[in-house]
Short mmCIF file of C-alpha atoms in Angstrom, two decimals:
data_model
loop_
_atom_site.label_atom_id
_atom_site.label_comp_id
_atom_site.label_asym_id
_atom_site.label_seq_id
_atom_site.Cartn_x
_atom_site.Cartn_y
_atom_site.Cartn_z
CA UNK A 14 8.32 -82.43 -35.38
CA UNK A 15 11.70 -79.54 -36.03
CA UNK A 16 12.54 -77.28 -33.51
CA UNK A 17 11.14 -74.52 -35.17
CA UNK A 18 7.71 -76.75 -35.68
CA UNK A 19 7.40 -76.96 -32.42
CA UNK A 20 8.02 -72.98 -31.93
CA UNK A 21 5.29 -72.25 -34.08
CA UNK A 22 2.96 -74.47 -32.96
CA UNK A 23 3.80 -73.07 -29.99
CA UNK A 24 2.99 -69.45 -31.26
CA UNK A 25 0.10 -70.54 -32.24
CA UNK A 26 -0.86 -71.99 -28.88
CA UNK A 27 -0.02 -68.97 -27.01
CA UNK A 28 -2.47 -66.47 -29.24
CA UNK A 29 -5.30 -68.93 -28.07
CA UNK A 30 -4.26 -68.12 -24.19
CA UNK A 31 -6.47 -65.20 -24.30
CA UNK A 32 -10.04 -67.02 -25.28
CA UNK A 33 -8.39 -69.64 -22.56
CA UNK A 34 -7.69 -66.95 -20.06
CA UNK A 35 -11.13 -65.10 -21.13
CA UNK A 36 -13.38 -67.96 -20.27
CA UNK A 37 -11.32 -68.48 -17.14
CA UNK A 38 -11.62 -64.76 -15.94
CA UNK A 39 -15.21 -64.61 -16.66
CA UNK A 40 -16.39 -67.35 -15.35
CA UNK A 41 -14.99 -66.88 -11.90
CA UNK A 42 -16.07 -63.09 -12.24
CA UNK A 43 -19.97 -64.34 -12.67
CA UNK A 44 -19.84 -67.29 -10.94
CA UNK A 45 -18.29 -66.07 -7.51
CA UNK A 46 -21.40 -63.43 -6.88
CA UNK A 47 -23.46 -66.22 -8.40
CA UNK A 48 -22.55 -68.96 -6.15
CA UNK A 49 -22.93 -66.54 -2.99
CA UNK A 50 -26.49 -65.15 -3.79
CA UNK A 51 -27.04 -69.01 -4.22
CA UNK A 52 -25.88 -70.28 -1.08
CA UNK A 53 -28.19 -67.49 0.31
CA UNK A 54 -31.07 -69.04 -1.37
CA UNK A 55 -30.20 -72.25 -0.19
CA UNK A 56 -29.86 -71.13 3.76
CA UNK A 57 -33.25 -69.13 3.01
CA UNK A 58 -35.76 -69.91 5.46
CA UNK A 59 -38.54 -70.33 3.35
CA UNK A 60 -38.38 -74.22 2.33
CA UNK A 61 -39.32 -73.01 -1.18
CA UNK A 62 -36.71 -71.25 -2.05
CA UNK A 63 -34.06 -73.17 -0.24
CA UNK A 64 -35.59 -76.63 -2.70
CA UNK A 65 -35.42 -74.88 -5.71
CA UNK A 66 -32.16 -73.81 -5.08
CA UNK A 67 -31.55 -77.34 -4.23
CA UNK A 68 -33.17 -78.77 -7.73
CA UNK A 69 -30.54 -76.40 -9.45
CA UNK A 70 -27.18 -77.13 -7.61
CA UNK A 71 -28.12 -80.82 -7.73
CA UNK A 72 -28.37 -80.66 -11.38
CA UNK A 73 -25.62 -78.45 -12.09
CA UNK A 74 -22.89 -81.07 -9.76
CA UNK A 75 -25.00 -83.92 -11.37
CA UNK A 76 -24.16 -83.85 -15.08
CA UNK A 77 -21.30 -82.86 -17.03
CA UNK A 78 -20.36 -79.68 -17.55
CA UNK A 79 -19.43 -80.65 -21.81
CA UNK A 80 -23.54 -81.69 -21.68
CA UNK A 81 -24.09 -78.10 -19.99
CA UNK A 82 -22.50 -76.39 -22.65
CA UNK A 83 -23.93 -77.85 -25.33
CA UNK A 84 -27.20 -77.79 -24.15
CA UNK A 85 -26.86 -74.09 -23.43
CA UNK A 86 -25.05 -73.45 -26.93
CA UNK A 87 -28.04 -75.38 -28.46
CA UNK A 88 -31.16 -73.43 -26.47
CA UNK A 89 -31.93 -70.76 -28.54
CA UNK A 90 -31.27 -72.00 -32.03
CA UNK A 91 -33.78 -75.00 -30.73
CA UNK A 92 -35.98 -72.24 -29.74
CA UNK A 93 -35.89 -69.90 -32.62
CA UNK A 94 -37.54 -73.15 -34.35
CA UNK A 95 -39.88 -73.35 -32.07
CA UNK A 96 -43.45 -71.77 -33.32
CA UNK A 97 -46.66 -70.47 -30.94
CA UNK A 98 -44.39 -68.71 -28.66
CA UNK A 99 -45.01 -65.65 -26.53
CA UNK A 100 -44.40 -62.09 -28.58
CA UNK A 101 -42.31 -60.96 -26.63
CA UNK A 102 -40.03 -63.69 -26.13
CA UNK A 103 -39.99 -63.98 -29.97
CA UNK A 104 -38.24 -61.10 -31.23
CA UNK A 105 -35.76 -61.10 -28.13
CA UNK A 106 -35.03 -64.43 -29.75
CA UNK A 107 -34.83 -62.56 -33.04
CA UNK A 108 -32.40 -60.84 -32.43
CA UNK A 109 -29.50 -63.27 -31.04
CA UNK A 110 -27.00 -63.64 -34.46
CA UNK A 111 -26.09 -67.08 -33.06
CA UNK A 112 -23.58 -66.96 -35.93
CA UNK A 113 -21.99 -64.28 -34.56
CA UNK A 114 -18.65 -65.15 -32.71
CA UNK A 115 -19.40 -63.03 -29.58
CA UNK A 116 -22.76 -65.98 -29.60
CA UNK A 117 -20.61 -68.70 -28.72
CA UNK A 118 -18.52 -67.16 -26.21
CA UNK A 119 -21.66 -65.73 -24.40
CA UNK A 120 -22.84 -69.36 -24.03
CA UNK A 121 -19.88 -70.52 -23.08
CA UNK A 122 -20.03 -68.45 -20.32
CA UNK A 123 -23.48 -68.65 -19.62
CA UNK A 124 -23.09 -72.50 -19.17
CA UNK A 125 -19.39 -72.35 -17.14
CA UNK A 126 -20.72 -69.63 -14.47
CA UNK A 127 -23.85 -71.47 -14.20
CA UNK A 128 -21.81 -74.73 -13.11
CA UNK A 129 -19.01 -73.13 -11.42
CA UNK A 130 -21.70 -70.80 -9.12
CA UNK A 131 -23.44 -74.09 -7.96
CA UNK A 132 -19.97 -75.75 -6.76
CA UNK A 133 -19.27 -71.89 -4.99
CA UNK A 134 -22.31 -71.74 -3.75
CA UNK A 135 -21.65 -75.24 -1.60
CA UNK A 136 -18.07 -74.10 -0.58
CA UNK A 137 -19.80 -71.14 0.94
CA UNK A 138 -22.62 -71.98 2.29
CA UNK A 139 -20.69 -74.75 4.43
CA UNK A 140 -17.91 -71.85 5.34
CA UNK A 141 -20.70 -69.92 6.53
CA UNK A 142 -22.42 -72.77 8.69
CA UNK A 143 -19.09 -74.20 9.90
CA UNK A 144 -18.54 -70.18 12.00
CA UNK A 145 -19.67 -70.87 15.43
CA UNK A 146 -23.14 -70.26 16.81
CA UNK A 147 -21.05 -68.50 19.90
CA UNK A 148 -19.38 -65.65 17.16
CA UNK A 149 -23.10 -64.33 15.95
CA UNK A 150 -24.28 -64.55 19.76
CA UNK A 151 -21.24 -62.47 21.18
CA UNK A 152 -21.50 -59.79 18.02
CA UNK A 153 -25.30 -59.35 19.06
CA UNK A 154 -24.59 -59.19 22.79
CA UNK A 155 -22.23 -55.95 22.10
CA UNK A 156 -24.98 -53.95 20.14
CA UNK A 157 -23.84 -54.93 16.33
CA UNK A 158 -26.59 -55.21 13.37
CA UNK A 159 -26.90 -58.10 11.41
CA UNK A 160 -25.24 -56.60 8.24
CA UNK A 161 -22.75 -55.36 10.47
CA UNK A 162 -22.10 -59.17 11.89
CA UNK A 163 -21.98 -60.33 8.60
CA UNK A 164 -19.15 -58.20 6.79
CA UNK A 165 -17.52 -57.36 9.96
CA UNK A 166 -17.36 -60.47 11.95
CA UNK A 167 -18.68 -63.81 9.80
CA UNK A 168 -17.38 -62.97 6.59
CA UNK A 169 -13.72 -62.62 7.29
CA UNK A 170 -13.62 -65.55 9.15
CA UNK A 171 -15.27 -67.71 6.25
CA UNK A 172 -13.03 -66.32 3.21
CA UNK A 173 -10.03 -67.86 5.56
CA UNK A 174 -12.43 -70.86 5.60
CA UNK A 175 -13.24 -71.73 1.98
CA UNK A 176 -9.42 -70.62 0.74
CA UNK A 177 -8.87 -74.47 0.67
CA UNK A 178 -11.83 -75.33 -1.11
CA UNK A 179 -11.84 -72.99 -3.66
CA UNK A 180 -8.37 -73.21 -4.32
CA UNK A 181 -9.36 -76.63 -5.63
CA UNK A 182 -12.10 -75.58 -7.60
CA UNK A 183 -10.47 -72.52 -9.12
CA UNK A 184 -7.59 -74.91 -10.39
CA UNK A 185 -9.59 -77.11 -11.75
CA UNK A 186 -11.47 -74.36 -13.53
CA UNK A 187 -8.29 -73.57 -15.86
CA UNK A 188 -8.89 -76.93 -17.14
CA UNK A 189 -11.97 -77.62 -17.39
CA UNK A 190 -11.65 -74.15 -19.83
CA UNK A 191 -10.71 -76.77 -22.04
CA UNK A 192 -14.22 -77.90 -22.44
CA UNK A 193 -14.97 -75.11 -24.30
CA UNK A 194 -13.51 -76.44 -27.33
CA UNK A 195 -16.94 -79.07 -27.76
CA UNK A 196 -18.82 -75.96 -29.36
CA UNK A 197 -15.77 -75.20 -31.58
CA UNK A 198 -14.90 -72.24 -29.10
CA UNK A 199 -11.50 -71.31 -30.71
CA UNK A 200 -9.02 -71.75 -27.35
CA UNK A 201 -6.01 -73.97 -26.44
CA UNK A 202 -7.05 -77.30 -27.11
CA UNK A 203 -9.32 -76.92 -29.99
CA UNK A 204 -6.45 -75.36 -31.58
CA UNK A 205 -4.14 -78.09 -30.42
CA UNK A 206 -6.29 -80.77 -31.89
CA UNK A 207 -5.90 -78.48 -35.46
CA UNK A 208 -2.20 -78.41 -34.99
CA UNK A 209 -1.64 -82.40 -33.86
CA UNK A 210 -3.47 -83.25 -37.52
CA UNK A 211 -1.54 -80.73 -39.11
CA UNK A 212 1.92 -82.20 -38.36
CA UNK A 213 0.26 -85.51 -37.73
CA UNK A 214 2.60 -85.29 -34.19
CA UNK A 215 1.28 -85.56 -30.67
CA UNK A 216 3.44 -82.62 -29.67
CA UNK A 217 1.26 -80.07 -29.80
CA UNK A 218 -1.16 -81.38 -27.36
CA UNK A 219 1.91 -81.95 -24.86
CA UNK A 220 2.72 -78.70 -25.51
CA UNK A 221 -0.91 -77.89 -24.80
CA UNK A 222 -0.67 -79.72 -21.74
CA UNK A 223 2.30 -77.31 -20.56
CA UNK A 224 0.56 -74.35 -20.59
CA UNK A 225 -2.51 -75.65 -18.44
CA UNK A 226 0.20 -77.61 -16.10
CA UNK A 227 1.96 -73.59 -15.98
CA UNK A 228 -1.43 -71.94 -15.49
CA UNK A 229 -2.64 -74.56 -12.42
CA UNK A 230 1.22 -74.14 -10.73
CA UNK A 231 1.23 -70.41 -10.77
CA UNK A 232 -2.45 -70.69 -8.84
CA UNK A 233 -0.98 -73.05 -6.67
CA UNK A 234 1.43 -71.19 -5.71
CA UNK A 235 -0.33 -67.54 -5.34
CA UNK A 236 -3.65 -69.94 -3.52
CA UNK A 237 -0.54 -70.76 -0.90
CA UNK A 238 0.53 -67.20 -0.41
CA UNK A 239 -2.90 -66.10 -0.21
CA UNK A 240 -3.45 -69.01 2.61
CA UNK A 241 -0.64 -67.77 4.29
CA UNK A 242 -1.58 -63.99 4.40
CA UNK A 243 -4.31 -65.63 6.16
CA UNK A 244 -2.79 -67.75 8.72
CA UNK A 245 -1.93 -64.96 11.50
CA UNK A 246 -4.85 -66.22 12.90
CA UNK A 247 -6.66 -70.32 13.69
CA UNK B 10 -36.13 -48.19 39.68
CA UNK B 11 -34.04 -51.85 39.09
CA UNK B 12 -32.11 -52.47 36.44
CA UNK B 13 -33.24 -55.57 35.83
CA UNK B 14 -36.63 -56.73 36.91
CA UNK B 15 -37.84 -60.46 35.39
CA UNK B 16 -41.25 -61.22 35.67
CA UNK B 17 -42.81 -64.83 35.61
CA UNK B 18 -40.62 -65.89 32.89
CA UNK B 19 -41.52 -69.73 31.80
CA UNK B 20 -39.39 -71.42 28.97
CA UNK B 21 -39.27 -75.01 27.37
CA UNK B 22 -37.14 -77.04 25.15
CA UNK B 23 -39.92 -79.27 23.53
CA UNK B 24 -41.59 -80.96 26.45
CA UNK B 25 -38.61 -80.25 28.28
CA UNK B 26 -39.94 -77.37 31.10
CA UNK B 27 -36.65 -75.23 31.69
CA UNK B 28 -37.83 -72.40 33.43
CA UNK B 29 -40.80 -72.20 35.17
CA UNK B 30 -42.44 -68.88 36.57
CA UNK B 31 -39.16 -67.00 37.06
CA UNK B 32 -39.41 -64.09 38.94
CA UNK B 33 -36.72 -61.64 40.68
CA UNK B 34 -34.52 -58.14 40.62
CA UNK B 35 -31.46 -56.87 40.46
CA UNK B 36 -30.31 -53.42 42.04
CA UNK B 37 -27.83 -50.69 41.03
CA UNK B 38 -25.01 -51.78 42.77
CA UNK B 39 -25.56 -55.38 43.70
CA UNK B 40 -23.78 -58.44 42.47
CA UNK B 41 -26.38 -61.74 42.33
CA UNK B 42 -25.05 -64.90 41.99
CA UNK B 43 -26.32 -67.55 40.40
CA UNK B 44 -26.30 -71.09 41.69
CA UNK B 45 -27.44 -74.57 41.02
CA UNK B 46 -27.03 -78.01 39.64
CA UNK B 47 -26.13 -78.14 36.07
CA UNK B 48 -29.36 -78.29 33.69
CA UNK B 49 -31.56 -76.12 36.20
CA UNK B 50 -31.89 -73.21 33.68
CA UNK B 51 -29.61 -70.67 35.17
CA UNK B 52 -27.59 -70.07 31.79
CA UNK B 53 -31.05 -69.84 29.36
CA UNK B 54 -31.84 -67.19 32.07
CA UNK B 55 -29.27 -65.08 31.10
CA UNK B 56 -29.77 -65.68 27.23
CA UNK B 57 -33.03 -64.90 27.15
CA UNK B 58 -32.88 -61.52 29.23
CA UNK B 59 -30.21 -60.86 26.54
CA UNK B 60 -33.19 -62.18 23.66
CA UNK B 61 -30.45 -64.81 22.45
CA UNK B 62 -32.86 -66.65 23.69
CA UNK B 63 -36.62 -66.34 23.16
CA UNK B 64 -39.19 -66.81 26.35
CA UNK B 65 -42.28 -68.65 25.94
CA UNK B 66 -44.03 -66.06 28.44
CA UNK B 67 -43.08 -63.40 31.20
CA UNK B 68 -41.87 -59.80 31.47
CA UNK B 69 -38.27 -58.45 31.55
CA UNK B 70 -37.55 -55.12 31.97
CA UNK B 71 -33.73 -53.65 31.68
CA UNK B 72 -32.83 -49.81 33.51
CA UNK B 73 -37.01 -49.23 33.48
CA UNK B 74 -36.91 -49.98 29.38
CA UNK B 75 -39.60 -52.89 28.74
CA UNK B 76 -37.97 -55.51 26.97
CA UNK B 77 -40.24 -58.02 26.92
CA UNK B 78 -44.29 -57.49 28.43
CA UNK B 79 -47.46 -59.07 28.51
CA UNK B 80 -50.84 -58.08 26.27
CA UNK B 81 -54.01 -58.67 27.79
CA UNK B 82 -54.00 -62.03 25.67
CA UNK B 83 -51.43 -63.28 27.50
CA UNK B 84 -49.07 -63.47 24.66
CA UNK B 85 -45.15 -61.47 24.44
CA UNK B 86 -44.57 -58.59 23.21
CA UNK B 87 -41.06 -58.18 22.18
CA UNK B 88 -39.23 -54.93 21.83
CA UNK B 89 -38.09 -53.35 18.61
CA UNK B 90 -34.97 -54.55 17.14
CA UNK B 91 -33.56 -51.20 17.66
CA UNK B 92 -34.94 -50.89 21.41
CA UNK B 93 -33.49 -54.05 21.80
CA UNK B 94 -29.86 -53.13 20.61
CA UNK B 95 -30.09 -50.30 23.01
CA UNK B 96 -30.76 -52.17 25.84
CA UNK B 97 -28.63 -55.01 24.61
CA UNK B 98 -25.85 -52.18 24.73
CA UNK B 99 -26.08 -51.86 28.46
CA UNK B 100 -25.62 -55.20 29.96
CA UNK B 101 -22.12 -56.60 28.88
CA UNK B 102 -22.34 -60.43 28.66
CA UNK B 103 -19.18 -62.22 29.46
CA UNK B 104 -19.50 -66.28 27.60
CA UNK B 105 -18.34 -69.45 28.99
CA UNK B 106 -16.52 -69.70 26.02
CA UNK B 107 -15.12 -66.17 25.76
CA UNK B 108 -16.28 -66.25 21.96
CA UNK B 109 -13.78 -63.59 20.92
CA UNK B 110 -13.53 -62.19 17.47
CA UNK B 111 -10.35 -64.91 16.09
CA UNK B 112 -9.50 -62.17 13.08
CA UNK B 113 -9.12 -59.46 15.44
CA UNK B 114 -6.37 -58.64 17.51
CA UNK B 115 -7.02 -57.98 21.09
CA UNK B 116 -7.11 -54.77 20.96
CA UNK B 117 -9.78 -54.68 18.04
CA UNK B 118 -11.82 -56.64 19.72
CA UNK B 119 -12.03 -54.73 22.08
CA UNK B 120 -12.50 -51.13 19.89
CA UNK B 121 -14.76 -52.75 17.24
CA UNK B 122 -17.62 -52.22 18.93
CA UNK B 123 -17.31 -48.89 20.48
CA UNK B 124 -16.44 -47.45 17.35
CA UNK B 125 -18.52 -49.50 14.70
CA UNK B 126 -22.06 -49.11 17.27
CA UNK B 127 -21.71 -46.59 19.32
CA UNK B 128 -19.73 -44.33 16.54
CA UNK B 129 -16.82 -43.33 19.27
CA UNK B 130 -13.45 -42.39 17.81
CA UNK B 131 -11.06 -44.48 16.80
CA UNK B 132 -8.18 -43.07 18.53
CA UNK B 133 -10.40 -42.56 21.53
CA UNK B 134 -11.75 -46.00 21.80
CA UNK B 135 -8.07 -47.61 21.55
CA UNK B 136 -6.96 -45.46 24.48
CA UNK B 137 -9.88 -46.42 26.79
CA UNK B 138 -9.36 -50.35 25.73
CA UNK B 139 -5.67 -49.70 26.55
CA UNK B 140 -6.87 -48.81 29.74
CA UNK B 141 -8.77 -51.76 29.63
CA UNK B 142 -6.26 -54.09 29.24
CA UNK B 143 -3.98 -52.34 31.96
CA UNK B 144 -6.54 -53.17 34.44
CA UNK B 145 -5.84 -56.56 33.46
CA UNK B 146 -2.88 -56.95 33.30
CA UNK B 147 -2.74 -57.73 29.81
CA UNK B 148 -1.45 -54.61 28.26
CA UNK B 149 1.39 -56.24 26.65
CA UNK B 150 -1.15 -58.78 24.68
CA UNK B 151 -3.13 -55.47 22.74
CA UNK B 152 -1.82 -56.99 19.12
CA UNK B 153 -1.67 -60.33 19.67
CA UNK B 154 -4.08 -62.48 18.51
CA UNK B 155 -6.91 -64.12 20.71
CA UNK B 156 -5.36 -67.74 19.66
CA UNK B 157 -1.77 -67.16 21.29
CA UNK B 158 -3.72 -66.19 24.63
CA UNK B 159 -4.35 -68.92 27.38
CA UNK B 160 -8.02 -69.44 28.35
CA UNK B 161 -7.83 -67.06 31.27
CA UNK B 162 -6.33 -64.34 29.38
CA UNK B 163 -8.99 -64.89 26.64
CA UNK B 164 -11.77 -64.48 29.39
CA UNK B 165 -10.44 -61.27 30.98
CA UNK B 166 -9.85 -59.81 27.18
CA UNK B 167 -14.08 -61.05 26.63
CA UNK B 168 -14.73 -58.85 30.06
CA UNK B 169 -12.55 -55.98 29.00
CA UNK B 170 -14.39 -56.47 25.43
CA UNK B 171 -17.69 -55.99 27.91
CA UNK B 172 -16.60 -52.75 29.71
CA UNK B 173 -15.39 -50.91 26.75
CA UNK B 174 -19.26 -50.53 25.79
CA UNK B 175 -19.76 -48.90 30.03
CA UNK B 176 -22.45 -51.10 30.23
CA UNK B 177 -24.99 -50.49 33.43
CA UNK B 178 -24.60 -53.99 34.49
CA UNK B 179 -22.57 -56.84 33.40
CA UNK B 180 -23.79 -60.76 33.13
CA UNK B 181 -21.23 -63.87 33.64
CA UNK B 182 -22.27 -67.02 32.47
CA UNK B 183 -20.41 -69.63 33.81
CA UNK B 184 -16.88 -67.46 33.23
CA UNK B 185 -14.41 -70.21 34.46
CA UNK B 186 -16.13 -73.67 33.71
CA UNK B 187 -14.34 -73.70 30.66
CA UNK B 188 -11.02 -72.85 32.20
CA UNK B 189 -8.98 -75.09 34.30
CA UNK B 190 -8.79 -74.95 38.01
CA UNK B 191 -5.48 -72.74 38.13
CA UNK B 192 -6.72 -70.18 35.76
CA UNK B 193 -10.12 -69.32 37.51
CA UNK B 194 -8.51 -67.61 40.64
CA UNK B 195 -7.33 -64.89 37.56
CA UNK B 196 -10.88 -64.25 36.35
CA UNK B 197 -12.50 -64.12 39.89
CA UNK B 198 -10.28 -61.85 41.31
CA UNK B 199 -11.00 -59.23 38.14
CA UNK B 200 -14.72 -59.72 39.32
CA UNK B 201 -14.31 -59.24 42.77
CA UNK B 202 -12.48 -56.13 41.69
CA UNK B 203 -15.45 -55.17 39.72
CA UNK B 204 -18.00 -55.89 42.30
CA UNK B 205 -15.73 -53.60 44.91
CA UNK B 206 -16.22 -50.82 42.53
CA UNK B 207 -20.03 -51.11 42.70
CA UNK B 208 -20.54 -52.80 39.43
CA UNK B 209 -24.15 -54.15 38.98
CA UNK B 210 -23.39 -58.03 37.89
CA UNK B 211 -25.42 -61.27 37.47
CA UNK B 212 -23.13 -64.27 37.73
CA UNK B 213 -24.25 -67.96 37.08
CA UNK B 214 -21.51 -70.04 39.03
CA UNK B 215 -20.08 -72.88 39.99
CA UNK B 216 -18.30 -71.56 42.62
CA UNK B 217 -19.61 -71.86 46.02
CA UNK B 218 -17.35 -70.17 47.74
CA UNK B 219 -16.86 -67.09 45.40
CA UNK B 220 -20.22 -66.91 44.91
CA UNK B 221 -20.48 -66.86 48.87
CA UNK B 222 -18.17 -64.35 49.39
CA UNK B 223 -18.93 -61.68 46.49
CA UNK B 224 -22.34 -61.57 46.03
CA UNK B 225 -24.77 -59.06 47.47
CA UNK B 226 -27.47 -62.09 47.00
CA UNK B 227 -27.29 -65.61 45.60
CA UNK B 228 -30.60 -66.95 43.91
CA UNK B 229 -30.65 -71.20 44.20
CA UNK B 230 -32.53 -72.49 41.12
CA UNK B 231 -32.75 -75.89 40.70
CA UNK B 232 -35.02 -77.66 38.25
CA UNK B 233 -36.31 -73.96 36.24
CA UNK B 234 -37.46 -73.01 39.41
CA UNK B 235 -36.07 -70.18 42.31
CA UNK B 236 -35.35 -71.93 45.30
CA UNK B 237 -33.54 -69.59 47.45
CA UNK B 238 -33.24 -66.06 46.87
CA UNK B 239 -31.47 -64.02 50.34
CA UNK B 240 -28.18 -63.27 51.58
CA UNK B 241 -25.10 -65.67 51.13
CA UNK B 242 -25.64 -65.82 54.66
CA UNK B 243 -29.60 -66.56 54.40
CA UNK B 244 -28.15 -68.96 51.60
CA UNK B 245 -25.54 -70.70 52.54
CA UNK B 246 -25.72 -70.88 56.41
CA UNK B 247 -29.44 -70.85 57.42
CA UNK B 248 -31.27 -72.79 54.63
CA UNK B 249 -34.03 -74.68 55.97
CA UNK B 250 -34.71 -76.03 52.40
CA UNK B 251 -34.11 -79.93 51.99
CA UNK B 252 -33.17 -79.24 48.71
CA UNK B 253 -30.57 -76.17 48.81
CA UNK B 254 -28.84 -78.11 51.68
CA UNK B 255 -28.88 -81.70 50.07
CA UNK B 256 -27.28 -79.40 47.16
CA UNK B 257 -24.56 -77.77 48.94
CA UNK B 258 -23.47 -80.32 51.14
CA UNK B 259 -22.11 -81.80 48.00
CA UNK B 260 -20.04 -79.15 46.74
CA UNK B 261 -18.83 -78.60 50.57
CA UNK B 262 -17.91 -82.36 49.82
CA UNK B 263 -16.48 -82.34 46.88
#
């Protein structure tokens, strides 16, 4: 490929950086709070809830993300075909336009968020359970309410402990966004494959690789800054 | 009115009976030491008074407020969470492992509860915390984090933290057991100072000489039962009880 062609391909891929970052950003936005809720539910003393949450986490972590994206994407079209559904559900389904650009995006975000929430849930749970019992006891003896204890004493310590594990997840997510191309969501990897065929060259793939590499490196750097910032105590 | 009144407290962990029918009371201004071999239930007793542990039976009242009572069917009735929190504020608890908050500076460890729980003005709380740190000889460490302090210093901060809430009494749960022998002295000095100020205290300890010197009353516990409850002189010198003498002898020889 000539320099000009390389620049042109780079420009095209750069345009599709936005859809890639959208999947990344929205997945984080939803999966982190969802993960926190799932962690709480798993630690719930009412066993059936804890057990159900565990089943959800097992399925999400035990099956490929790609499979999950495909399943979430096609579940609505298949439900639309089904007969004898209750009327309210059928009318909701009828309102969903599966041919719209947005539908694809929503399906991808839903699948990614459900999957990543399961991983975050386990990270949060591990973090919360690693805080010594003495911290809760000291807080109780000083008259803190359970809510104050969680937000002022426990959570700040949990955040410090989960930064390294979370940074792993976040960096993996950047690369996992490429899985969205399995339902033809137009992002960097999908475009790179198209360009690869246009030019009969691997170079577009390499350029895409550089994109991911730069993103992951920037994130790695950011997380090491956060870790440093939190290292004022042990 | 007793500062602390404990009646017929019993507690088991599984089949193991840690406390059997424990009763005693603490009067204002008294320093009471609780001594006895490891596993005799001393710490559990303190934890039950603070309700960090639930009792199986018996009653506890703090400054006249019933915390655990027994209804006519013999079931324990616990005070509501608000009463419990208020009662806990009357008791400063000092732990064996300090349990300072590692993410707060020394100063904030002390001011956090007065500000958040009592609603004290931040400036006022900081001023009071500095006074307490001064008293503990740690004013220079106010902005350090607990991880940069020695064990003895951490324990002094935790005593200051407990005192910041103006408790009516202090409980010490083996305050020197996690410390090097050379650091225990500084903690004992602080407790001695508090005793001189007539602070009401319950001290679970293995420091026999200290218990004897500082206490108004000494309680000797073994296998979940109070065997002695008297003046230091009565317990350490005049006890007729075989078990007490055995226990003290082992300490004197070591």
